[in-house]
């Protein structure tokens, strides 16, 4: 698939991003290359593979889940929120 100006404009609208005019050609080229690479996956015969197929012997390795309590992380995140109070994000009501 070739990314053209119309597709790029639609992607900008959907993503709420604005791409500088001087970079549009480079972005179109990069996106076209990415799609060509992903299109190679269509050549793989996956008909006989299980949905849970893994190349790792014995599945995904597990790690110990250790709880951490660092209050500075939450405060740092909330510091960047547009509206926060009492360690919570304040958002517009969506249910009346």
PDB file of N, CA and C in Angstrom:
ATOM      1  N   UNK A   1       0.839  -1.184   0.000  1.00  0.00           N
ATOM      2  CA  UNK A   1       0.000   0.000   0.000  1.00  0.00           C
ATOM      3  C   UNK A   1       0.879   1.240   0.000  1.00  0.00           C
ATOM      4  N   UNK A   2       0.515   2.186  -0.788  1.00  0.00           N
ATOM      5  CA  UNK A   2       1.248   3.443  -0.895  1.00  0.00           C
ATOM      6  C   UNK A   2       0.520   4.516  -0.097  1.00  0.00           C
ATOM      7  N   UNK A   3       1.213   5.175   0.788  1.00  0.00           N
ATOM      8  CA  UNK A   3       0.632   6.272   1.573  1.00  0.00           C
ATOM      9  C   UNK A   3       0.701   7.543   0.728  1.00  0.00           C
ATOM     10  N   UNK A   4      -0.462   8.128   0.465  1.00  0.00           N
ATOM     11  CA  UNK A   4      -0.488   9.375  -0.305  1.00  0.00           C
ATOM     12  C   UNK A   4      -0.962  10.518   0.605  1.00  0.00           C
ATOM     13  N   UNK A   5      -1.107  11.710   0.017  1.00  0.00           N
ATOM     14  CA  UNK A   5      -1.489  12.885   0.806  1.00  0.00           C
ATOM     15  C   UNK A   5      -2.856  12.714   1.458  1.00  0.00           C
ATOM     16  N   UNK A   6      -3.793  12.080   0.762  1.00  0.00           N
ATOM     17  CA  UNK A   6      -5.142  11.899   1.295  1.00  0.00           C
ATOM     18  C   UNK A   6      -5.113  10.972   2.518  1.00  0.00           C
ATOM     19  N   UNK A   7      -4.390   9.858   2.420  1.00  0.00           N
ATOM     20  CA  UNK A   7      -4.289   8.917   3.542  1.00  0.00           C
ATOM     21  C   UNK A   7      -3.572   9.582   4.716  1.00  0.00           C
ATOM     22  N   UNK A   8      -2.512  10.307   4.443  1.00  0.00           N
ATOM     23  CA  UNK A   8      -1.772  10.982   5.508  1.00  0.00           C
ATOM     24  C   UNK A   8      -2.643  12.031   6.200  1.00  0.00           C
ATOM     25  N   UNK A   9      -3.422  12.762   5.435  1.00  0.00           N
ATOM     26  CA  UNK A   9      -4.324  13.757   6.029  1.00  0.00           C
ATOM     27  C   UNK A   9      -5.353  13.071   6.924  1.00  0.00           C
ATOM     28  N   UNK A  10      -5.848  11.912   6.491  1.00  0.00           N
ATOM     29  CA  UNK A  10      -6.811  11.172   7.307  1.00  0.00           C
ATOM     30  C   UNK A  10      -6.158  10.657   8.587  1.00  0.00           C
ATOM     31  N   UNK A  11      -4.925  10.178   8.486  1.00  0.00           N
ATOM     32  CA  UNK A  11      -4.201   9.719   9.675  1.00  0.00           C
ATOM     33  C   UNK A  11      -3.953  10.865  10.649  1.00  0.00           C
ATOM     34  N   UNK A  12      -3.630  12.039  10.115  1.00  0.00           N
ATOM     35  CA  UNK A  12      -3.441  13.212  10.977  1.00  0.00           C
ATOM     36  C   UNK A  12      -4.727  13.538  11.731  1.00  0.00           C
ATOM     37  N   UNK A  13      -5.841  13.487  11.018  1.00  0.00           N
ATOM     38  CA  UNK A  13      -7.132  13.802  11.632  1.00  0.00           C
ATOM     39  C   UNK A  13      -7.485  12.776  12.705  1.00  0.00           C
ATOM     40  N   UNK A  14      -7.325  11.492  12.395  1.00  0.00           N
ATOM     41  CA  UNK A  14      -7.673  10.435  13.346  1.00  0.00           C
ATOM     42  C   UNK A  14      -6.780  10.447  14.582  1.00  0.00           C
ATOM     43  N   UNK A  15      -5.506  10.779  14.397  1.00  0.00           N
ATOM     44  CA  UNK A  15      -4.563  10.751  15.515  1.00  0.00           C
ATOM     45  C   UNK A  15      -4.479  12.084  16.256  1.00  0.00           C
ATOM     46  N   UNK A  16      -5.140  13.104  15.743  1.00  0.00           N
ATOM     47  CA  UNK A  16      -5.070  14.448  16.322  1.00  0.00           C
ATOM     48  C   UNK A  16      -3.624  14.943  16.379  1.00  0.00           C
ATOM     49  N   UNK A  17      -2.854  14.573  15.370  1.00  0.00           N
ATOM     50  CA  UNK A  17      -1.474  15.040  15.251  1.00  0.00           C
ATOM     51  C   UNK A  17      -1.367  15.933  14.038  1.00  0.00           C
ATOM     52  N   UNK A  18      -0.439  16.862  14.108  1.00  0.00           N
ATOM     53  CA  UNK A  18      -0.185  17.715  12.955  1.00  0.00           C
ATOM     54  C   UNK A  18       1.264  17.495  12.539  1.00  0.00           C
ATOM     55  N   UNK A  19       1.437  17.111  11.286  1.00  0.00           N
ATOM     56  CA  UNK A  19       2.773  16.847  10.757  1.00  0.00           C
ATOM     57  C   UNK A  19       3.218  18.077   9.986  1.00  0.00           C
ATOM     58  N   UNK A  20       4.398  18.564  10.303  1.00  0.00           N
ATOM     59  CA  UNK A  20       4.953  19.735   9.635  1.00  0.00           C
ATOM     60  C   UNK A  20       5.079  19.464   8.134  1.00  0.00           C
ATOM     61  N   UNK A  21       4.752  20.459   7.337  1.00  0.00           N
ATOM     62  CA  UNK A  21       4.798  20.310   5.878  1.00  0.00           C
ATOM     63  C   UNK A  21       6.164  19.829   5.383  1.00  0.00           C
ATOM     64  N   UNK A  22       7.224  20.274   6.033  1.00  0.00           N
ATOM     65  CA  UNK A  22       8.570  19.902   5.589  1.00  0.00           C
ATOM     66  C   UNK A  22       8.889  18.437   5.878  1.00  0.00           C
ATOM     67  N   UNK A  23       8.093  17.786   6.726  1.00  0.00           N
ATOM     68  CA  UNK A  23       8.359  16.393   7.104  1.00  0.00           C
ATOM     69  C   UNK A  23       7.367  15.404   6.505  1.00  0.00           C
ATOM     70  N   UNK A  24       6.342  15.889   5.808  1.00  0.00           N
ATOM     71  CA  UNK A  24       5.301  15.012   5.293  1.00  0.00           C
ATOM     72  C   UNK A  24       5.829  13.971   4.307  1.00  0.00           C
ATOM     73  N   UNK A  25       6.709  14.364   3.419  1.00  0.00           N
ATOM     74  CA  UNK A  25       7.242  13.402   2.441  1.00  0.00           C
ATOM     75  C   UNK A  25       8.014  12.285   3.133  1.00  0.00           C
ATOM     76  N   UNK A  26       8.812  12.642   4.136  1.00  0.00           N
ATOM     77  CA  UNK A  26       9.581  11.639   4.872  1.00  0.00           C
ATOM     78  C   UNK A  26       8.654  10.697   5.634  1.00  0.00           C
ATOM     79  N   UNK A  27       7.602  11.240   6.243  1.00  0.00           N
ATOM     80  CA  UNK A  27       6.655  10.416   6.996  1.00  0.00           C
ATOM     81  C   UNK A  27       5.914   9.473   6.050  1.00  0.00           C
ATOM     82  N   UNK A  28       5.496   9.983   4.896  1.00  0.00           N
ATOM     83  CA  UNK A  28       4.810   9.126   3.921  1.00  0.00           C
ATOM     84  C   UNK A  28       5.718   7.977   3.484  1.00  0.00           C
ATOM     85  N   UNK A  29       6.986   8.273   3.236  1.00  0.00           N
ATOM     86  CA  UNK A  29       7.939   7.243   2.831  1.00  0.00           C
ATOM     87  C   UNK A  29       8.130   6.202   3.941  1.00  0.00           C
ATOM     88  N   UNK A  30       8.277   6.664   5.178  1.00  0.00           N
ATOM     89  CA  UNK A  30       8.471   5.753   6.312  1.00  0.00           C
ATOM     90  C   UNK A  30       7.248   4.875   6.535  1.00  0.00           C
ATOM     91  N   UNK A  31       6.059   5.454   6.471  1.00  0.00           N
ATOM     92  CA  UNK A  31       4.847   4.669   6.664  1.00  0.00           C
ATOM     93  C   UNK A  31       4.661   3.636   5.553  1.00  0.00           C
ATOM     94  N   UNK A  32       4.994   4.003   4.333  1.00  0.00           N
ATOM     95  CA  UNK A  32       4.912   3.061   3.212  1.00  0.00           C
ATOM     96  C   UNK A  32       5.877   1.899   3.424  1.00  0.00           C
ATOM     97  N   UNK A  33       7.095   2.188   3.906  1.00  0.00           N
ATOM     98  CA  UNK A  33       8.069   1.129   4.177  1.00  0.00           C
ATOM     99  C   UNK A  33       7.597   0.208   5.301  1.00  0.00           C
ATOM    100  N   UNK A  34       6.990   0.781   6.329  1.00  0.00           N
ATOM    101  CA  UNK A  34       6.473  -0.017   7.443  1.00  0.00           C
ATOM    102  C   UNK A  34       5.368  -0.951   6.948  1.00  0.00           C
ATOM    103  N   UNK A  35       4.448  -0.421   6.150  1.00  0.00           N
ATOM    104  CA  UNK A  35       3.363  -1.252   5.623  1.00  0.00           C
ATOM    105  C   UNK A  35       3.881  -2.354   4.713  1.00  0.00           C
ATOM    106  N   UNK A  36       4.907  -2.064   3.932  1.00  0.00           N
ATOM    107  CA  UNK A  36       5.499  -3.087   3.065  1.00  0.00           C
ATOM    108  C   UNK A  36       6.128  -4.192   3.912  1.00  0.00           C
ATOM    109  N   UNK A  37       6.776  -3.820   4.987  1.00  0.00           N
ATOM    110  CA  UNK A  37       7.385  -4.806   5.880  1.00  0.00           C
ATOM    111  C   UNK A  37       6.308  -5.686   6.526  1.00  0.00           C
ATOM    112  N   UNK A  38       5.256  -5.062   7.017  1.00  0.00           N
ATOM    113  CA  UNK A  38       4.167  -5.807   7.647  1.00  0.00           C
ATOM    114  C   UNK A  38       3.462  -6.696   6.626  1.00  0.00           C
ATOM    115  N   UNK A  39       3.373  -6.232   5.400  1.00  0.00           N
ATOM    116  CA  UNK A  39       2.735  -7.027   4.352  1.00  0.00           C
ATOM    117  C   UNK A  39       3.468  -8.347   4.120  1.00  0.00           C
ATOM    118  N   UNK A  40       4.751  -8.396   4.429  1.00  0.00           N
ATOM    119  CA  UNK A  40       5.507  -9.648   4.304  1.00  0.00           C
ATOM    120  C   UNK A  40       4.925 -10.740   5.196  1.00  0.00           C
ATOM    121  N   UNK A  41       4.276 -10.360   6.276  1.00  0.00           N
ATOM    122  CA  UNK A  41       3.684 -11.339   7.183  1.00  0.00           C
ATOM    123  C   UNK A  41       2.566 -12.134   6.517  1.00  0.00           C
ATOM    124  N   UNK A  42       1.938 -11.563   5.483  1.00  0.00           N
ATOM    125  CA  UNK A  42       0.884 -12.284   4.768  1.00  0.00           C
ATOM    126  C   UNK A  42       1.417 -13.508   4.049  1.00  0.00           C
ATOM    127  N   UNK A  43       2.710 -13.568   3.807  1.00  0.00           N
ATOM    128  CA  UNK A  43       3.314 -14.705   3.110  1.00  0.00           C
ATOM    129  C   UNK A  43       3.508 -15.903   4.027  1.00  0.00           C
ATOM    130  N   UNK A  44       3.410 -15.710   5.341  1.00  0.00           N
ATOM    131  CA  UNK A  44       3.612 -16.798   6.291  1.00  0.00           C
ATOM    132  C   UNK A  44       2.396 -17.712   6.328  1.00  0.00           C
ATOM    133  N   UNK A  45       2.643 -19.016   6.329  1.00  0.00           N
ATOM    134  CA  UNK A  45       1.569 -19.997   6.448  1.00  0.00           C
ATOM    135  C   UNK A  45       1.336 -20.280   7.929  1.00  0.00           C
ATOM    136  N   UNK A  46       0.273 -19.729   8.462  1.00  0.00           N
ATOM    137  CA  UNK A  46      -0.030 -19.900   9.879  1.00  0.00           C
ATOM    138  C   UNK A  46      -1.253 -20.791  10.094  1.00  0.00           C
ATOM    139  N   UNK A  47      -1.697 -21.479   9.052  1.00  0.00           N
ATOM    140  CA  UNK A  47      -2.914 -22.288   9.141  1.00  0.00           C
ATOM    141  C   UNK A  47      -2.781 -23.403  10.178  1.00  0.00           C
ATOM    142  N   UNK A  48      -1.597 -23.982  10.323  1.00  0.00           N
ATOM    143  CA  UNK A  48      -1.420 -25.109  11.230  1.00  0.00           C
ATOM    144  C   UNK A  48      -0.836 -24.718  12.587  1.00  0.00           C
ATOM    145  N   UNK A  49      -0.780 -23.419  12.876  1.00  0.00           N
ATOM    146  CA  UNK A  49      -0.238 -22.969  14.154  1.00  0.00           C
ATOM    147  C   UNK A  49      -1.354 -22.721  15.153  1.00  0.00           C
ATOM    148  N   UNK A  50      -1.090 -23.077  16.386  1.00  0.00           N
ATOM    149  CA  UNK A  50      -2.034 -22.811  17.465  1.00  0.00           C
ATOM    150  C   UNK A  50      -2.047 -21.314  17.757  1.00  0.00           C
ATOM    151  N   UNK A  51      -3.177 -20.829  18.249  1.00  0.00           N
ATOM    152  CA  UNK A  51      -3.275 -19.405  18.603  1.00  0.00           C
ATOM    153  C   UNK A  51      -2.337 -19.051  19.744  1.00  0.00           C
ATOM    154  N   UNK A  52      -1.911 -20.053  20.506  1.00  0.00           N
ATOM    155  CA  UNK A  52      -1.005 -19.815  21.631  1.00  0.00           C
ATOM    156  C   UNK A  52       0.421 -20.223  21.292  1.00  0.00           C
ATOM    157  N   UNK A  53       0.750 -20.300  20.022  1.00  0.00           N
ATOM    158  CA  UNK A  53       2.092 -20.680  19.580  1.00  0.00           C
ATOM    159  C   UNK A  53       3.136 -19.736  20.165  1.00  0.00           C
ATOM    160  N   UNK A  54       4.251 -20.299  20.615  1.00  0.00           N
ATOM    161  CA  UNK A  54       5.351 -19.505  21.152  1.00  0.00           C
ATOM    162  C   UNK A  54       6.664 -20.153  20.742  1.00  0.00           C
ATOM    163  N   UNK A  55       7.654 -19.349  20.496  1.00  0.00           N
ATOM    164  CA  UNK A  55       8.974 -19.870  20.162  1.00  0.00           C
ATOM    165  C   UNK A  55       9.776 -20.174  21.418  1.00  0.00           C
ATOM    166  N   UNK A  56       9.240 -19.801  22.566  1.00  0.00           N
ATOM    167  CA  UNK A  56       9.938 -20.053  23.824  1.00  0.00           C
ATOM    168  C   UNK A  56       9.572 -21.434  24.359  1.00  0.00           C
ATOM    169  N   UNK A  57      10.565 -22.195  24.730  1.00  0.00           N
ATOM    170  CA  UNK A  57      10.347 -23.505  25.326  1.00  0.00           C
ATOM    171  C   UNK A  57       9.689 -23.321  26.690  1.00  0.00           C
ATOM    172  N   UNK A  58       8.526 -23.910  26.878  1.00  0.00           N
ATOM    173  CA  UNK A  58       7.853 -23.822  28.166  1.00  0.00           C
ATOM    174  C   UNK A  58       7.042 -22.548  28.347  1.00  0.00           C
ATOM    175  N   UNK A  59       6.882 -21.735  27.328  1.00  0.00           N
ATOM    176  CA  UNK A  59       6.064 -20.521  27.434  1.00  0.00           C
ATOM    177  C   UNK A  59       6.859 -19.315  27.885  1.00  0.00           C
ATOM    178  N   UNK A  60       6.137 -18.307  28.263  1.00  0.00           N
ATOM    179  CA  UNK A  60       6.745 -17.055  28.684  1.00  0.00           C
ATOM    180  C   UNK A  60       7.327 -17.198  30.088  1.00  0.00           C
ATOM    181  N   UNK A  61       8.587 -16.812  30.269  1.00  0.00           N
ATOM    182  CA  UNK A  61       9.165 -16.914  31.618  1.00  0.00           C
ATOM    183  C   UNK A  61       8.492 -15.924  32.565  1.00  0.00           C
ATOM    184  N   UNK A  62       8.277 -16.378  33.785  1.00  0.00           N
ATOM    185  CA  UNK A  62       7.625 -15.546  34.787  1.00  0.00           C
ATOM    186  C   UNK A  62       8.681 -14.847  35.648  1.00  0.00           C
ATOM    187  N   UNK A  63       8.298 -13.719  36.195  1.00  0.00           N
ATOM    188  CA  UNK A  63       9.170 -13.021  37.130  1.00  0.00           C
ATOM    189  C   UNK A  63       8.388 -12.792  38.405  1.00  0.00           C
ATOM    190  N   UNK A  64       9.109 -12.606  39.475  1.00  0.00           N
ATOM    191  CA  UNK A  64       8.449 -12.361  40.746  1.00  0.00           C
ATOM    192  C   UNK A  64       7.819 -10.972  40.725  1.00  0.00           C
ATOM    193  N   UNK A  65       6.604 -10.906  41.154  1.00  0.00           N
ATOM    194  CA  UNK A  65       5.868  -9.644  41.183  1.00  0.00           C
ATOM    195  C   UNK A  65       6.028  -9.025  42.571  1.00  0.00           C
ATOM    196  N   UNK A  66       6.850  -8.012  42.647  1.00  0.00           N
ATOM    197  CA  UNK A  66       7.128  -7.364  43.922  1.00  0.00           C
ATOM    198  C   UNK A  66       6.394  -6.028  43.998  1.00  0.00           C
ATOM    199  N   UNK A  67       5.530  -5.857  45.002  1.00  0.00           N
ATOM    200  CA  UNK A  67       4.842  -4.565  45.129  1.00  0.00           C
ATOM    201  C   UNK A  67       5.820  -3.466  45.519  1.00  0.00           C
ATOM    202  N   UNK A  68       5.575  -2.293  44.959  1.00  0.00           N
ATOM    203  CA  UNK A  68       6.415  -1.144  45.280  1.00  0.00           C
ATOM    204  C   UNK A  68       5.509   0.015  45.671  1.00  0.00           C
ATOM    205  N   UNK A  69       5.936   0.773  46.606  1.00  0.00           N
ATOM    206  CA  UNK A  69       5.158   1.923  47.054  1.00  0.00           C
ATOM    207  C   UNK A  69       6.047   3.155  47.017  1.00  0.00           C
ATOM    208  N   UNK A  70       5.922   3.906  45.961  1.00  0.00           N
ATOM    209  CA  UNK A  70       6.693   5.135  45.815  1.00  0.00           C
ATOM    210  C   UNK A  70       5.702   6.262  45.525  1.00  0.00           C
ATOM    211  N   UNK A  71       5.357   7.025  46.527  1.00  0.00           N
ATOM    212  CA  UNK A  71       4.349   8.065  46.385  1.00  0.00           C
ATOM    213  C   UNK A  71       4.769   9.172  45.427  1.00  0.00           C
ATOM    214  N   UNK A  72       6.051   9.312  45.187  1.00  0.00           N
ATOM    215  CA  UNK A  72       6.512  10.373  44.290  1.00  0.00           C
ATOM    216  C   UNK A  72       6.085  10.103  42.848  1.00  0.00           C
ATOM    217  N   UNK A  73       5.907   8.838  42.484  1.00  0.00           N
ATOM    218  CA  UNK A  73       5.482   8.514  41.117  1.00  0.00           C
ATOM    219  C   UNK A  73       4.075   9.054  40.877  1.00  0.00           C
ATOM    220  N   UNK A  74       3.152   8.751  41.777  1.00  0.00           N
ATOM    221  CA  UNK A  74       1.776   9.226  41.633  1.00  0.00           C
ATOM    222  C   UNK A  74       1.725  10.748  41.636  1.00  0.00           C
ATOM    223  N   UNK A  75       2.474  11.374  42.514  1.00  0.00           N
ATOM    224  CA  UNK A  75       2.475  12.836  42.578  1.00  0.00           C
ATOM    225  C   UNK A  75       3.031  13.446  41.290  1.00  0.00           C
ATOM    226  N   UNK A  76       4.054  12.814  40.724  1.00  0.00           N
ATOM    227  CA  UNK A  76       4.633  13.302  39.473  1.00  0.00           C
ATOM    228  C   UNK A  76       3.638  13.168  38.328  1.00  0.00           C
ATOM    229  N   UNK A  77       2.912  12.052  38.287  1.00  0.00           N
ATOM    230  CA  UNK A  77       1.915  11.854  37.228  1.00  0.00           C
ATOM    231  C   UNK A  77       0.789  12.882  37.373  1.00  0.00           C
ATOM    232  N   UNK A  78       0.278  13.032  38.580  1.00  0.00           N
ATOM    233  CA  UNK A  78      -0.824  13.966  38.804  1.00  0.00           C
ATOM    234  C   UNK A  78      -0.399  15.418  38.592  1.00  0.00           C
ATOM    235  N   UNK A  79       0.869  15.704  38.766  1.00  0.00           N
ATOM    236  CA  UNK A  79       1.377  17.062  38.540  1.00  0.00           C
ATOM    237  C   UNK A  79       1.184  17.487  37.083  1.00  0.00           C
ATOM    238  N   UNK A  80       1.194  16.520  36.160  1.00  0.00           N
ATOM    239  CA  UNK A  80       1.042  16.813  34.733  1.00  0.00           C
ATOM    240  C   UNK A  80      -0.412  16.748  34.269  1.00  0.00           C
ATOM    241  N   UNK A  81      -1.322  16.341  35.145  1.00  0.00           N
ATOM    242  CA  UNK A  81      -2.732  16.234  34.786  1.00  0.00           C
ATOM    243  C   UNK A  81      -3.341  17.620  34.638  1.00  0.00           C
ATOM    244  N   UNK A  82      -4.255  17.781  33.681  1.00  0.00           N
ATOM    245  CA  UNK A  82      -4.900  19.091  33.533  1.00  0.00           C
ATOM    246  C   UNK A  82      -5.722  19.483  34.751  1.00  0.00           C
ATOM    247  N   UNK A  83      -6.303  18.472  35.435  1.00  0.00           N
ATOM    248  CA  UNK A  83      -7.126  18.769  36.595  1.00  0.00           C
ATOM    249  C   UNK A  83      -7.059  17.574  37.542  1.00  0.00           C
ATOM    250  N   UNK A  84      -6.585  17.785  38.766  1.00  0.00           N
ATOM    251  CA  UNK A  84      -6.470  16.707  39.749  1.00  0.00           C
ATOM    252  C   UNK A  84      -6.745  17.268  41.138  1.00  0.00           C
ATOM    253  N   UNK A  85      -7.287  16.375  42.005  1.00  0.00           N
ATOM    254  CA  UNK A  85      -7.569  16.779  43.379  1.00  0.00           C
ATOM    255  C   UNK A  85      -7.533  15.535  44.263  1.00  0.00           C
ATOM    256  N   UNK A  86      -6.896  15.634  45.417  1.00  0.00           N
ATOM    257  CA  UNK A  86      -6.836  14.538  46.392  1.00  0.00           C
ATOM    258  C   UNK A  86      -6.350  13.234  45.762  1.00  0.00           C
ATOM    259  N   UNK A  87      -5.292  13.296  45.005  1.00  0.00           N
ATOM    260  CA  UNK A  87      -4.678  12.120  44.362  1.00  0.00           C
ATOM    261  C   UNK A  87      -5.576  11.442  43.330  1.00  0.00           C
ATOM    262  N   UNK A  88      -6.502  12.183  42.731  1.00  0.00           N
ATOM    263  CA  UNK A  88      -7.363  11.640  41.686  1.00  0.00           C
ATOM    264  C   UNK A  88      -7.372  12.582  40.484  1.00  0.00           C
ATOM    265  N   UNK A  89      -7.582  12.005  39.286  1.00  0.00           N
ATOM    266  CA  UNK A  89      -7.796  12.803  38.090  1.00  0.00           C
ATOM    267  C   UNK A  89      -9.237  13.320  38.123  1.00  0.00           C
ATOM    268  N   UNK A  90      -9.426  14.562  37.773  1.00  0.00           N
ATOM    269  CA  UNK A  90     -10.762  15.131  37.659  1.00  0.00           C
ATOM    270  C   UNK A  90     -11.093  15.179  36.173  1.00  0.00           C
ATOM    271  N   UNK A  91     -12.184  14.489  35.794  1.00  0.00           N
ATOM    272  CA  UNK A  91     -12.586  14.414  34.387  1.00  0.00           C
ATOM    273  C   UNK A  91     -14.048  14.855  34.274  1.00  0.00           C
ATOM    274  N   UNK A  92     -14.464  15.263  33.082  1.00  0.00           N
ATOM    275  CA  UNK A  92     -15.878  15.648  32.898  1.00  0.00           C
ATOM    276  C   UNK A  92     -16.785  14.444  33.118  1.00  0.00           C
ATOM    277  N   UNK A  93     -17.969  14.701  33.673  1.00  0.00           N
ATOM    278  CA  UNK A  93     -18.942  13.627  33.889  1.00  0.00           C
ATOM    279  C   UNK A  93     -19.431  13.119  32.540  1.00  0.00           C
ATOM    280  N   UNK A  94     -19.546  11.799  32.406  1.00  0.00           N
ATOM    281  CA  UNK A  94     -20.040  11.237  31.144  1.00  0.00           C
ATOM    282  C   UNK A  94     -21.394  10.555  31.327  1.00  0.00           C
ATOM    283  N   UNK A  95     -21.823  10.390  32.568  1.00  0.00           N
ATOM    284  CA  UNK A  95     -23.133   9.803  32.854  1.00  0.00           C
ATOM    285  C   UNK A  95     -23.939  10.832  33.620  1.00  0.00           C
ATOM    286  N   UNK A  96     -25.140  11.050  33.166  1.00  0.00           N
ATOM    287  CA  UNK A  96     -25.993  12.034  33.836  1.00  0.00           C
ATOM    288  C   UNK A  96     -26.988  11.349  34.729  1.00  0.00           C
TER     289      UNK A  96
END
